[in-house]
PDB file of C-alpha atoms (C1' of nucleotides) in Angstrom:
ATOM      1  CA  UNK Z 107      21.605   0.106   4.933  1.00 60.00           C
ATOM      2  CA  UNK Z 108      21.039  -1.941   1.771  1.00 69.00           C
ATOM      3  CA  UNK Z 109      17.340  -0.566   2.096  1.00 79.00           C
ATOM      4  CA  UNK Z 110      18.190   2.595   0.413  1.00 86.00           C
ATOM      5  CA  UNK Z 111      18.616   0.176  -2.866  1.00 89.00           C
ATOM      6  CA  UNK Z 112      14.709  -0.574  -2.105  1.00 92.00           C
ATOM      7  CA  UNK Z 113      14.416   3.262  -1.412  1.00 94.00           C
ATOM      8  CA  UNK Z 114      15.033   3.987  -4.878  1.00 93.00           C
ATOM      9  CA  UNK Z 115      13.906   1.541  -6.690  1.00 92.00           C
ATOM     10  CA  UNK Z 116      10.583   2.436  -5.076  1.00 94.00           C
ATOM     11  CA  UNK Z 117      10.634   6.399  -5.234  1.00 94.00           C
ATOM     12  CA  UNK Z 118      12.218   5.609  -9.065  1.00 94.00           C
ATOM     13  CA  UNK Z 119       8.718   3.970  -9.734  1.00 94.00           C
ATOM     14  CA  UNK Z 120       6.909   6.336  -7.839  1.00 95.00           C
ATOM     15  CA  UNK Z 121       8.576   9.371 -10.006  1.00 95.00           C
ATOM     16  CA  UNK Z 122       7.700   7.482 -13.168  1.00 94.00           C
ATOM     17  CA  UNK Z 123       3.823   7.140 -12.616  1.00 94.00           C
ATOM     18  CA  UNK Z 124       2.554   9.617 -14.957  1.00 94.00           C
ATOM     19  CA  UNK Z 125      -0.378  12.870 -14.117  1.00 95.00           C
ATOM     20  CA  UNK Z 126      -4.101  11.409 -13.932  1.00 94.00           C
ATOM     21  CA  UNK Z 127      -2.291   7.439 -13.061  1.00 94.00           C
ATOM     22  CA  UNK Z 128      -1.922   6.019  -9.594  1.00 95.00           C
ATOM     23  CA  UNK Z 129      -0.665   2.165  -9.036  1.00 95.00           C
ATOM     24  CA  UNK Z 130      -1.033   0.251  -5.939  1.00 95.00           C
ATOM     25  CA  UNK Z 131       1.506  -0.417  -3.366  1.00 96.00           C
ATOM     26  CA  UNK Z 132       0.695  -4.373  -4.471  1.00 95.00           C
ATOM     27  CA  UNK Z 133       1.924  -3.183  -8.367  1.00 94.00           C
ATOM     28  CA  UNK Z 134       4.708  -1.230  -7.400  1.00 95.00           C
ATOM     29  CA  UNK Z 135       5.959  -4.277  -4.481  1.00 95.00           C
ATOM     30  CA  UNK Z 136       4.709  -6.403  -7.569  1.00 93.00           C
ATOM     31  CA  UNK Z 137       7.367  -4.843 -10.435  1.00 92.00           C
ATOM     32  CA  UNK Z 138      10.464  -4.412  -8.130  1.00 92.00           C
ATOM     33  CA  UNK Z 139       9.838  -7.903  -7.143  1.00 89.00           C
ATOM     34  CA  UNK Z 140      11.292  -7.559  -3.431  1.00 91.00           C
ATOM     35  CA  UNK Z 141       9.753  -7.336  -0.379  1.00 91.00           C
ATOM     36  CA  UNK Z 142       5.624  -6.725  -0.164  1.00 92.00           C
ATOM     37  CA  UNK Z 143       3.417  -3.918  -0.279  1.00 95.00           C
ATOM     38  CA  UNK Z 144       4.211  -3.133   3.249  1.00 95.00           C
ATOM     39  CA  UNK Z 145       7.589  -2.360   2.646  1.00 95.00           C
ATOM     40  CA  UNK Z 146       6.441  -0.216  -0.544  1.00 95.00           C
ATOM     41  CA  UNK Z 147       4.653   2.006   2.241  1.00 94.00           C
ATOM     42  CA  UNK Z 148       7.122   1.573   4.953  1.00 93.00           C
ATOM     43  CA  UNK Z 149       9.792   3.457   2.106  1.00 94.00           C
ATOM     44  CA  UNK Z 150       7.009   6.172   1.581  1.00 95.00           C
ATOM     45  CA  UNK Z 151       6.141   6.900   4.886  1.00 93.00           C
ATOM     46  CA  UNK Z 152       9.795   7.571   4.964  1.00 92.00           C
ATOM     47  CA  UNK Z 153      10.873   8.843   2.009  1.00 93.00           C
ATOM     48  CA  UNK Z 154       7.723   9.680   0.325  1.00 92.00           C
ATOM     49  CA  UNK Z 155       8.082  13.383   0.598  1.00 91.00           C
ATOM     50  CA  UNK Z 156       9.956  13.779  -2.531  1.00 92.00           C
ATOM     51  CA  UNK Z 157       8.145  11.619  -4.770  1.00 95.00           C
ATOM     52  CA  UNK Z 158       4.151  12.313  -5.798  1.00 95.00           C
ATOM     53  CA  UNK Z 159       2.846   9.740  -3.019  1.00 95.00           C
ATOM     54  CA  UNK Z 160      -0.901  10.344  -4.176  1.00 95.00           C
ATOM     55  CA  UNK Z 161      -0.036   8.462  -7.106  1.00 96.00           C
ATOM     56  CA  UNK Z 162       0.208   5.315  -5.204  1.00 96.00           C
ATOM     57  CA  UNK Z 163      -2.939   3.876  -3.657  1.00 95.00           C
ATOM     58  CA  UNK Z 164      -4.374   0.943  -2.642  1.00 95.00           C
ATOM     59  CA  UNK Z 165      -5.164  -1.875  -4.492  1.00 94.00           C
ATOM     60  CA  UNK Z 166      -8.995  -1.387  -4.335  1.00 93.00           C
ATOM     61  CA  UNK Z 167      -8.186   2.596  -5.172  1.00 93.00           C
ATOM     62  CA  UNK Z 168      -8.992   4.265  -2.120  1.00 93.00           C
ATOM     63  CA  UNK Z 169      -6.201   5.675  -0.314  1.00 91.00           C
ATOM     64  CA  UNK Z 170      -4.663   5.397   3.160  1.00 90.00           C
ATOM     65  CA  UNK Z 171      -7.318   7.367   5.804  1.00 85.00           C
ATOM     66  CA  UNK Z 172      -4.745   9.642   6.774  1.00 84.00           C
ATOM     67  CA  UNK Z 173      -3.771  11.113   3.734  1.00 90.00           C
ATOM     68  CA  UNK Z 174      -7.211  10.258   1.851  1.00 90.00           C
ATOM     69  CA  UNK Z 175      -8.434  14.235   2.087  1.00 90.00           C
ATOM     70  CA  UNK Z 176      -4.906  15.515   0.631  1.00 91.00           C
ATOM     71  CA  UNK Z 177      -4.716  13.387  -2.475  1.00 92.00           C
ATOM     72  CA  UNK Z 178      -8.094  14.876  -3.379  1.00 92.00           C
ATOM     73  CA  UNK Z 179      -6.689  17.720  -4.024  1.00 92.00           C
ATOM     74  CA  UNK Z 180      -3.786  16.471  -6.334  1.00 94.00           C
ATOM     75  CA  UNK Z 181      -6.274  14.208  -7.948  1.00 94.00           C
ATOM     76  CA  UNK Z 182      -9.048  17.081  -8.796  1.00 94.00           C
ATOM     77  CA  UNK Z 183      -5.862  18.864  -9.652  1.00 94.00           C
ATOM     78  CA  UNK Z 184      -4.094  16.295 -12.079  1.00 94.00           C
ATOM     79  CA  UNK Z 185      -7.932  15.068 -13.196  1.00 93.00           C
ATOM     80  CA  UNK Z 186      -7.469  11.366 -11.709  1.00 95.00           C
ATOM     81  CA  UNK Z 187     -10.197   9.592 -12.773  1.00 95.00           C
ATOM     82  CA  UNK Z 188     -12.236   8.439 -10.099  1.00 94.00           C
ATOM     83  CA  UNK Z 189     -15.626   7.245  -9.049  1.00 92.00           C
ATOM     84  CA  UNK Z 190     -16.884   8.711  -5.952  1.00 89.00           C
ATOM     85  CA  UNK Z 191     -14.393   8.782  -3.234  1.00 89.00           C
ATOM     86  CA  UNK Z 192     -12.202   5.991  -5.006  1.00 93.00           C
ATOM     87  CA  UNK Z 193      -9.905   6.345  -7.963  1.00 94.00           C
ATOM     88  CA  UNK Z 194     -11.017   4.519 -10.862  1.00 94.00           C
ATOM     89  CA  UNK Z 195      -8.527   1.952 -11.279  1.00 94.00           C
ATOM     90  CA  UNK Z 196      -9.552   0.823 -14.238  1.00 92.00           C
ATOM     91  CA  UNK Z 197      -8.694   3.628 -15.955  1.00 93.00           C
ATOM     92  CA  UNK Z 198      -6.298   4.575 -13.768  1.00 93.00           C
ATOM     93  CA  UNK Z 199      -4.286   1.876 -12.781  1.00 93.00           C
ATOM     94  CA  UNK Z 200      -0.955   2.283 -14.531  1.00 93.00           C
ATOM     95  CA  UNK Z 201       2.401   0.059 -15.215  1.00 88.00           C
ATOM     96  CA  UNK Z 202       5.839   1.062 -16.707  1.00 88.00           C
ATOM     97  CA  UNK Z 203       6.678   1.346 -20.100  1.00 83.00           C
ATOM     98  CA  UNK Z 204       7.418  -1.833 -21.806  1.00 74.00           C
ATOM     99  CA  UNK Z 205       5.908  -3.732 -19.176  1.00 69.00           C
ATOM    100  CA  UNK Z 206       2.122  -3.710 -20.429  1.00 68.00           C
ATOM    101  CA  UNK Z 207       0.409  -2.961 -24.100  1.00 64.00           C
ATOM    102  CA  UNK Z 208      -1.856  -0.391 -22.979  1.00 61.00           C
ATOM    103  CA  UNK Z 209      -0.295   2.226 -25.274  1.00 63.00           C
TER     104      UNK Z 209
ATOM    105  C1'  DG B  35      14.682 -15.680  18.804  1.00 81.23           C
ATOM    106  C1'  DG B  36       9.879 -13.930  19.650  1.00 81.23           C
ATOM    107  C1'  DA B  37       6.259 -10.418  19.788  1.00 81.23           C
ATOM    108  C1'  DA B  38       4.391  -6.263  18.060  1.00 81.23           C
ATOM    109  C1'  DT B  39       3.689  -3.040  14.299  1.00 81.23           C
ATOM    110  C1'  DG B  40       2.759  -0.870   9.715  1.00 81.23           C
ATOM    111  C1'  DA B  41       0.938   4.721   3.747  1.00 81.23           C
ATOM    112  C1'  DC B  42      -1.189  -3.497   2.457  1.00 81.23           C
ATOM    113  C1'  DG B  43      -4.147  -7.428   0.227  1.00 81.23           C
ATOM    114  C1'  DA B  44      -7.497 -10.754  -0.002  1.00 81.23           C
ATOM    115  C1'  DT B  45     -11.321 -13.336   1.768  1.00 81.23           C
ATOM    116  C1'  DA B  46     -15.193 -14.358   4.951  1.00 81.23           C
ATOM    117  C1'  DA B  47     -19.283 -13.054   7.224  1.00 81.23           C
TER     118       DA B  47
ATOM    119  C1'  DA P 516     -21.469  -1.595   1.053  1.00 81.23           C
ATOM    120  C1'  DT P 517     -18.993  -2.529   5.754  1.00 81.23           C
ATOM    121  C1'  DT P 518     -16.420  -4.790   9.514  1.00 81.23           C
ATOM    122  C1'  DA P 519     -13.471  -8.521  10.986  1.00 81.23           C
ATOM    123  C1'  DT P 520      -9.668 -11.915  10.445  1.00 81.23           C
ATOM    124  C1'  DC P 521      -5.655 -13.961   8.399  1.00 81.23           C
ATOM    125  C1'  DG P 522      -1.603 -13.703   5.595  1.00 81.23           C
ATOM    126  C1'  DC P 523       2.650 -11.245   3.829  1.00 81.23           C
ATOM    127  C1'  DC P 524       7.334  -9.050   4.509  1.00 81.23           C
ATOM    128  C1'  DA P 525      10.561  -6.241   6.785  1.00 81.23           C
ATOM    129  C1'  DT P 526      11.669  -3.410  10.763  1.00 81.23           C
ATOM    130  C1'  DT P 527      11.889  -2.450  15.625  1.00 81.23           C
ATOM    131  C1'  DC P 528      11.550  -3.507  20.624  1.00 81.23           C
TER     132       DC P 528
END
DNA sequence: GGAATGACGATAA
DNA sequence: ATTATCGCCATTC
């Protein structure tokens, strides 16, 4: 399957997102530049389970229902900024290196 | 080829 | 703030 090319692209970016960061699947769809968010979570439902998946939210912050109550834990744990039940994508919403000036 | 589905996104009401 | 609908993109039936 050429998919596994998308596979690691995807859990690449995933790996990179640094402690107290998240980015959307929109973003991370957004910087490999193939397919759509979808596919982003389509790879992570998959393959998720070796790459910190409560890094990667949705685009408004909140994350997926089903796995809302366990990335609470990594984001009290990590300190995630967030406001309420959301994370605080302004703050948190991160990019790769190079690709934004927000160092 | 067409319909249905999914860890999504945006907009309308 | 919330629910509902449409659109997007690839996979699966």
């Amino acid at each position: 399957m050429d998919s596994e090319a998308y596979v690691e692209s995807v859990l690449r970016l995933v790996e990179q997102i640094p402690p107290g960061r998240v980015m959307s699947y929109g973003e991370i769809a957004a910087c490999i530049g193939t397919g759509g968010p979808r596919q982003v979570g389509a790879v992570m439902a998959e393959y998720g389970g070796g790459v910190p998946w409560w890094r990667v939210v949705r685009a408004d912050g909140s994350l997926p229902p089903s796995h809302d109550a366990r990335a609470r834990e990594r984001y009290r744990l990590e300190g995630t900024p967030m406001r309420g039940d959301r994370v605080e994508m302004r703050r948190a919403a991160w990019v790769p290196d190079g690709a934004v000036g927000g160092l």
